[in-house]
Amino acid sequence: MDASSAEDGLIDIPLVDLGDRGPLALIDAAPGRFRAIFGAGLKHYGPWFLKAADGATERWLARADTPYAAEVEAVAARAPSPGARMLNLSYEWSCTTGVGPSPAGGGNRMLRTLDWPLDGLGRNLVVTRHTGPAGPWVNVTWPGFVGVATAMAPGRFSAAINQPPMRRFTGGCWLDWAIERVRVSRRTGTPPMHLLRRVFEECRTFEDAQSMLTETEIAVPAFFSLSGARADQGCVIERMETRAFVRAGGRAAVANHWVAGGQGGRLRGHDSPGRLALMERTRDGVTGGFGWVDPPILNPTTRLAVVADAAAGALDVRGYERDGVVTRDFSLPRLAG
């Protein structure tokens, strides 16, 4: 299951059927990818920062409203270096996501990219298949990651998470980041990535998922994109800790700045307004493939692109690194719902 390449230099994205097993089973299935992710994290953040951040995250997880804290600790016990807690809860990425009626007819479709300057995320992607109380679902993930950032439940819905701007308290970016981390450490809401996993495990309908994503108190602000099995079931939910702003109507797009919430803050990632504008212009005309992943949606920090159609049970995934495409296109058509 570990990364391998052929003469074309591209890597296959493996499909791992986990059933009702948790993240430790994925580590066992793809140990090389697990080690590679931690090696990249160690190189990017440095051992001192990872160790300090791990301690702070451990203390916060003990108070947070999440059913997955024990799984994070189990991953940390298997990790080859410090950083499992911090990397699971770091949430320092930018994304571009759009939802709208599928051109194939019947349902709604989600287009999604995730950007993060951490090298190795594209080449170490894994798609996992799960069973849960609400039905089967498929996750685009990495070994050791306990939450959910991008997933699809055939016949029910697809969903993804984007990060809002950093709150502005002072004139300094790093000081604002430190202040917000202290504020987060005092909160007890659910980490957004863990809430999205709960949605796929527990919610049987688009309406149930929208209610949970709208009403559950979360630890930090988040943007959720939700795409259902009917053409009109598409929305973006802009979340503060205890408030929600819902952009519904079947068609919506989001990058890393507030549209409905009007909160302002420090924009994240590369050209958030430009990415949103391009997604809104191109979303409804995409008929297949990844030709829509153009600059500025495509940029040096882009690590994955996904097309998910829950009504058809179809999922397409491509991995990127800073130099471009690194994986063969993964396609999972028409899973049974």
Short mmCIF file of C-alpha atoms in Angstrom, two decimals:
data_model
loop_
_atom_site.label_atom_id
_atom_site.label_comp_id
_atom_site.label_asym_id
_atom_site.label_seq_id
_atom_site.Cartn_x
_atom_site.Cartn_y
_atom_site.Cartn_z
CA MET A 1 0.00 0.00 0.00
CA ASP A 2 2.98 2.36 0.22
CA ALA A 3 3.89 4.87 -2.46
CA SER A 4 5.24 3.37 -5.68
CA SER A 5 5.87 4.77 -9.15
CA ALA A 6 6.37 3.39 -12.63
CA GLU A 7 8.15 4.72 -15.69
CA ASP A 8 5.85 7.73 -15.94
CA GLY A 9 6.95 8.83 -12.46
CA LEU A 10 3.37 9.04 -11.20
CA ILE A 11 2.15 7.32 -8.04
CA ASP A 12 -1.03 5.33 -7.53
CA ILE A 13 -3.46 6.49 -4.86
CA PRO A 14 -4.44 3.31 -3.00
CA LEU A 15 -7.95 2.40 -1.91
CA VAL A 16 -7.98 0.86 1.56
CA ASP A 17 -11.17 -0.79 2.82
CA LEU A 18 -11.19 -0.16 6.59
CA GLY A 19 -14.77 -1.21 7.32
CA ASP A 20 -15.46 -0.18 10.90
CA ARG A 21 -11.77 -0.07 11.87
CA GLY A 22 -10.05 3.15 12.91
CA PRO A 23 -6.89 5.07 11.93
CA LEU A 24 -4.45 2.54 13.39
CA ALA A 25 -5.59 0.05 10.75
CA LEU A 26 -4.66 2.56 8.03
CA ILE A 27 -1.22 3.03 9.59
CA ASP A 28 -0.75 -0.74 9.41
CA ALA A 29 -1.87 -0.75 5.75
CA ALA A 30 0.40 2.12 4.68
CA PRO A 31 3.34 2.40 7.11
CA GLY A 32 5.67 4.00 4.58
CA ARG A 33 3.23 6.81 3.85
CA PHE A 34 2.74 7.29 7.60
CA ARG A 35 6.47 7.69 8.17
CA ALA A 36 6.78 9.99 5.16
CA ILE A 37 4.09 12.36 6.46
CA PHE A 38 5.85 12.67 9.81
CA GLY A 39 9.18 13.15 8.14
CA ALA A 40 7.72 16.03 6.13
CA GLY A 41 6.15 17.53 9.26
CA LEU A 42 9.44 17.33 11.14
CA LYS A 43 11.27 19.03 8.29
CA HIS A 44 8.64 21.76 7.88
CA TYR A 45 8.00 22.67 11.52
CA GLY A 46 11.13 21.52 13.34
CA PRO A 47 11.35 19.16 16.37
CA TRP A 48 11.17 21.87 19.05
CA PHE A 49 7.95 23.37 17.73
CA LEU A 50 6.31 19.95 17.20
CA LYS A 51 7.15 18.84 20.73
CA ALA A 52 5.86 22.05 22.31
CA ALA A 53 2.73 22.08 20.16
CA ASP A 54 2.06 18.42 20.93
CA GLY A 55 2.02 19.15 24.67
CA ALA A 56 -0.36 22.08 24.30
CA THR A 57 -2.65 20.08 22.00
CA GLU A 58 -2.72 17.14 24.41
CA ARG A 59 -3.90 19.38 27.23
CA TRP A 60 -6.58 20.95 25.05
CA LEU A 61 -7.84 17.61 23.71
CA ALA A 62 -8.50 16.49 27.28
CA ARG A 63 -11.12 19.27 27.52
CA ALA A 64 -12.45 19.35 23.95
CA ASP A 65 -15.82 17.87 22.98
CA THR A 66 -14.63 15.10 20.68
CA PRO A 67 -15.12 11.32 20.67
CA TYR A 68 -11.80 10.87 18.86
CA ALA A 69 -9.26 12.09 21.43
CA ALA A 70 -8.22 8.53 22.30
CA GLU A 71 -7.57 7.81 18.62
CA VAL A 72 -5.29 10.85 18.36
CA GLU A 73 -3.37 9.56 21.39
CA ALA A 74 -3.11 6.09 19.85
CA VAL A 75 -1.68 7.60 16.66
CA ALA A 76 0.79 9.62 18.75
CA ALA A 77 1.97 6.42 20.42
CA ARG A 78 2.74 4.92 16.99
CA ALA A 79 4.33 8.04 15.47
CA PRO A 80 8.08 7.98 14.71
CA SER A 81 8.51 11.54 16.07
CA PRO A 82 6.58 14.20 18.00
CA GLY A 83 3.83 15.95 16.07
CA ALA A 84 0.86 13.57 15.86
CA ARG A 85 -1.39 15.74 18.01
CA MET A 86 -0.28 19.01 16.44
CA LEU A 87 -0.55 17.74 12.85
CA ASN A 88 -4.00 16.31 13.52
CA LEU A 89 -5.30 19.59 14.92
CA SER A 90 -3.11 22.16 13.15
CA TYR A 91 -5.77 23.16 10.60
CA GLU A 92 -3.31 25.50 8.85
CA TRP A 93 -4.39 25.01 5.24
CA SER A 94 -6.21 26.91 2.52
CA CYS A 95 -8.78 25.43 0.14
CA THR A 96 -11.12 26.22 -2.73
CA THR A 97 -14.47 24.43 -2.94
CA GLY A 98 -17.58 24.72 -5.09
CA VAL A 99 -20.91 22.88 -5.06
CA GLY A 100 -23.56 22.88 -7.77
CA PRO A 101 -25.89 20.66 -9.82
CA SER A 102 -24.06 17.81 -11.52
CA PRO A 103 -23.93 18.10 -15.32
CA ALA A 104 -24.57 14.34 -15.39
CA GLY A 105 -28.01 15.05 -13.91
CA GLY A 106 -29.71 13.84 -10.77
CA GLY A 107 -27.64 15.19 -7.94
CA ASN A 108 -25.26 17.86 -6.74
CA ARG A 109 -21.49 17.82 -7.26
CA MET A 110 -18.52 19.11 -5.25
CA LEU A 111 -15.24 20.38 -6.73
CA ARG A 112 -12.48 20.79 -4.18
CA THR A 113 -8.77 21.57 -3.84
CA LEU A 114 -6.69 21.64 -0.65
CA ASP A 115 -3.55 23.78 -0.32
CA TRP A 116 -0.89 23.32 2.35
CA PRO A 117 2.86 24.07 2.08
CA LEU A 118 3.67 20.74 3.74
CA ASP A 119 5.51 18.66 1.12
CA GLY A 120 4.49 15.03 0.70
CA LEU A 121 0.74 15.35 1.24
CA GLY A 122 0.01 14.88 -2.46
CA ARG A 123 2.18 11.84 -3.02
CA ASN A 124 1.02 10.15 0.21
CA LEU A 125 -2.73 10.46 -0.32
CA VAL A 126 -4.92 7.47 0.50
CA VAL A 127 -8.63 6.88 -0.18
CA THR A 128 -10.32 4.86 2.56
CA ARG A 129 -13.68 3.13 2.52
CA HIS A 130 -15.67 2.98 5.76
CA THR A 131 -18.85 1.51 7.16
CA GLY A 132 -20.73 3.29 9.93
CA PRO A 133 -24.11 3.61 11.64
CA ALA A 134 -25.41 5.90 8.87
CA GLY A 135 -23.99 3.89 5.97
CA PRO A 136 -20.82 3.60 3.87
CA TRP A 137 -18.58 6.55 3.10
CA VAL A 138 -15.25 7.25 1.44
CA ASN A 139 -12.51 9.51 2.82
CA VAL A 140 -9.65 11.31 1.03
CA THR A 141 -7.01 11.26 3.75
CA TRP A 142 -3.54 10.36 5.02
CA PRO A 143 -2.30 7.67 7.44
CA GLY A 144 -2.40 9.07 10.97
CA PHE A 145 -5.06 11.71 10.29
CA VAL A 146 -8.02 11.13 12.61
CA GLY A 147 -10.44 13.79 11.35
CA VAL A 148 -12.02 14.35 7.95
CA ALA A 149 -11.20 17.13 5.48
CA THR A 150 -12.81 15.80 2.28
CA ALA A 151 -15.19 12.86 1.94
CA MET A 152 -18.19 11.43 0.10
CA ALA A 153 -21.05 9.21 1.29
CA PRO A 154 -22.67 7.56 -1.75
CA GLY A 155 -26.36 8.33 -2.00
CA ARG A 156 -26.18 10.81 0.90
CA PHE A 157 -23.78 13.75 0.50
CA SER A 158 -20.22 14.98 -0.05
CA ALA A 159 -18.56 17.54 2.21
CA ALA A 160 -15.29 19.38 2.76
CA ILE A 161 -13.80 21.90 5.18
CA ASN A 162 -12.04 25.21 4.45
CA GLN A 163 -10.29 27.51 6.91
CA PRO A 164 -11.51 31.09 7.44
CA PRO A 165 -9.15 34.07 7.78
CA MET A 166 -7.05 34.46 10.89
CA ARG A 167 -8.61 36.86 13.36
CA ARG A 168 -6.82 40.20 13.57
CA PHE A 169 -5.97 41.47 17.06
CA THR A 170 -2.72 43.37 16.48
CA GLY A 171 -0.51 44.61 13.65
CA GLY A 172 1.58 41.42 13.68
CA CYS A 173 0.61 38.15 11.99
CA TRP A 174 2.58 35.87 14.33
CA LEU A 175 1.34 37.67 17.41
CA ASP A 176 -2.26 37.30 16.18
CA TRP A 177 -1.61 33.59 15.62
CA ALA A 178 -0.28 33.18 19.16
CA ILE A 179 -3.22 35.06 20.69
CA GLU A 180 -5.71 32.91 18.81
CA ARG A 181 -3.95 29.71 19.92
CA VAL A 182 -4.27 30.81 23.56
CA ARG A 183 -7.97 31.54 23.02
CA VAL A 184 -8.51 28.16 21.39
CA SER A 185 -6.83 26.38 24.31
CA ARG A 186 -9.58 27.67 26.61
CA ARG A 187 -12.49 26.44 24.46
CA THR A 188 -14.27 23.11 24.75
CA GLY A 189 -16.07 22.94 21.40
CA THR A 190 -15.57 20.21 18.81
CA PRO A 191 -12.58 20.46 16.44
CA PRO A 192 -14.10 21.10 12.98
CA MET A 193 -12.30 18.13 11.37
CA HIS A 194 -13.73 15.84 14.04
CA LEU A 195 -17.21 17.28 13.56
CA LEU A 196 -17.04 16.51 9.84
CA ARG A 197 -16.11 12.89 10.63
CA ARG A 198 -19.11 12.63 12.97
CA VAL A 199 -21.33 13.89 10.15
CA PHE A 200 -20.26 11.06 7.84
CA GLU A 201 -20.56 8.43 10.55
CA GLU A 202 -23.91 9.55 12.00
CA CYS A 203 -25.95 11.60 9.49
CA ARG A 204 -28.25 9.71 7.13
CA THR A 205 -29.50 12.67 5.09
CA PHE A 206 -28.32 15.99 3.68
CA GLU A 207 -30.68 17.76 6.09
CA ASP A 208 -29.22 15.91 9.09
CA ALA A 209 -25.71 16.82 7.99
CA GLN A 210 -26.60 20.49 7.48
CA SER A 211 -28.18 20.65 10.95
CA MET A 212 -25.17 19.08 12.67
CA LEU A 213 -22.70 21.33 10.85
CA THR A 214 -24.81 24.40 11.62
CA GLU A 215 -25.75 23.78 15.24
CA THR A 216 -22.78 22.02 16.90
CA GLU A 217 -20.47 24.30 18.87
CA ILE A 218 -16.98 24.19 17.39
CA ALA A 219 -13.58 25.11 18.79
CA VAL A 220 -12.47 27.40 15.94
CA PRO A 221 -14.27 29.01 12.98
CA ALA A 222 -14.64 26.88 9.85
CA PHE A 223 -16.23 26.85 6.42
CA PHE A 224 -18.12 23.66 5.47
CA SER A 225 -19.22 22.84 1.92
CA LEU A 226 -22.06 20.31 1.65
CA SER A 227 -23.30 18.69 -1.57
CA GLY A 228 -26.26 16.31 -1.54
CA ALA A 229 -27.97 13.69 -3.68
CA ARG A 230 -30.43 16.17 -5.25
CA ALA A 231 -29.49 19.01 -7.58
CA ASP A 232 -30.78 21.65 -5.15
CA GLN A 233 -28.91 20.19 -2.17
CA GLY A 234 -25.80 22.32 -2.10
CA CYS A 235 -24.65 24.92 0.42
CA VAL A 236 -21.71 26.60 2.13
CA ILE A 237 -21.91 26.96 5.92
CA GLU A 238 -19.70 29.73 7.29
CA ARG A 239 -19.22 28.94 10.96
CA MET A 240 -18.10 30.87 13.98
CA GLU A 241 -17.88 28.96 17.25
CA THR A 242 -21.59 29.32 18.08
CA ARG A 243 -23.06 31.08 15.02
CA ALA A 244 -23.67 29.95 11.45
CA PHE A 245 -24.22 31.76 8.14
CA VAL A 246 -25.67 29.44 5.47
CA ARG A 247 -25.43 30.13 1.75
CA ALA A 248 -27.93 27.67 0.26
CA GLY A 249 -29.78 27.31 -3.04
CA GLY A 250 -27.84 24.46 -4.64
CA ARG A 251 -24.93 26.55 -5.97
CA ALA A 252 -22.18 28.06 -3.80
CA ALA A 253 -18.42 28.40 -3.60
CA VAL A 254 -15.89 29.24 -0.91
CA ALA A 255 -12.17 29.89 -0.58
CA ASN A 256 -10.61 31.31 2.61
CA HIS A 257 -12.45 34.57 3.22
CA TRP A 258 -15.87 35.36 4.64
CA VAL A 259 -18.68 36.00 2.18
CA ALA A 260 -21.85 35.89 4.31
CA GLY A 261 -20.34 36.23 7.79
CA GLY A 262 -18.50 39.49 7.12
CA GLN A 263 -15.87 38.87 9.79
CA GLY A 264 -12.77 40.09 7.98
CA GLY A 265 -9.35 38.99 9.24
CA ARG A 266 -6.03 38.00 7.67
CA LEU A 267 -6.57 36.14 4.39
CA ARG A 268 -5.00 32.71 4.08
CA GLY A 269 -3.33 31.09 1.13
CA HIS A 270 -2.69 32.35 -2.37
CA ASP A 271 -5.21 34.91 -3.74
CA SER A 272 -8.35 33.79 -1.92
CA PRO A 273 -10.63 36.25 -3.83
CA GLY A 274 -9.18 35.12 -7.15
CA ARG A 275 -9.64 31.44 -6.32
CA LEU A 276 -13.25 32.01 -5.33
CA ALA A 277 -13.98 34.01 -8.49
CA LEU A 278 -12.48 31.33 -10.74
CA MET A 279 -14.44 28.57 -8.99
CA GLU A 280 -17.68 30.50 -9.41
CA ARG A 281 -16.98 31.10 -13.11
CA THR A 282 -15.98 27.55 -14.00
CA ARG A 283 -17.85 25.26 -11.55
CA ASP A 284 -21.02 24.65 -13.57
CA GLY A 285 -19.22 24.12 -16.88
CA VAL A 286 -16.87 21.34 -15.72
CA THR A 287 -17.86 18.12 -17.51
CA GLY A 288 -15.08 15.85 -16.26
CA GLY A 289 -11.46 15.57 -15.29
CA PHE A 290 -9.28 18.18 -13.60
CA GLY A 291 -9.00 20.83 -16.30
CA TRP A 292 -10.65 23.28 -13.89
CA VAL A 293 -7.58 23.18 -11.61
CA ASP A 294 -5.96 26.27 -13.12
CA PRO A 295 -4.17 29.22 -11.45
CA PRO A 296 -4.92 30.70 -9.00
CA ILE A 297 -6.88 27.64 -7.79
CA LEU A 298 -3.73 25.75 -8.75
CA ASN A 299 -0.70 27.18 -6.96
CA PRO A 300 2.58 25.88 -5.46
CA THR A 301 0.85 24.76 -2.24
CA THR A 302 -1.93 22.73 -3.92
CA ARG A 303 -1.79 19.13 -2.69
CA LEU A 304 -5.02 17.52 -3.86
CA ALA A 305 -8.05 17.99 -6.10
CA VAL A 306 -11.34 16.11 -5.76
CA VAL A 307 -14.56 15.77 -7.75
CA ALA A 308 -17.34 14.11 -5.73
CA ASP A 309 -20.87 13.25 -6.90
CA ALA A 310 -22.82 11.62 -4.09
CA ALA A 311 -25.88 10.78 -6.21
CA ALA A 312 -23.72 8.78 -8.61
CA GLY A 313 -21.40 7.54 -5.84
CA ALA A 314 -18.49 8.79 -7.96
CA LEU A 315 -15.21 10.12 -6.57
CA ASP A 316 -12.18 11.35 -8.55
CA VAL A 317 -8.91 12.35 -6.85
CA ARG A 318 -5.57 13.75 -8.01
CA GLY A 319 -2.48 14.50 -5.91
CA TYR A 320 -0.12 17.45 -6.42
CA GLU A 321 3.17 18.69 -5.03
CA ARG A 322 4.82 22.06 -5.58
CA ASP A 323 6.09 20.99 -9.02
CA GLY A 324 2.73 19.72 -10.30
CA VAL A 325 0.80 16.46 -10.59
CA VAL A 326 2.39 13.49 -8.77
CA THR A 327 -0.34 10.82 -8.85
CA ARG A 328 -2.33 8.99 -11.43
CA ASP A 329 -5.96 10.01 -11.35
CA PHE A 330 -7.96 7.91 -8.92
CA SER A 331 -11.54 7.12 -9.87
CA LEU A 332 -14.13 5.31 -7.78
CA PRO A 333 -17.37 5.18 -9.76
CA ARG A 334 -20.80 4.28 -8.50
CA LEU A 335 -20.41 2.83 -5.06
CA ALA A 336 -23.54 1.18 -3.72
CA GLY A 337 -25.32 3.54 -1.33
#
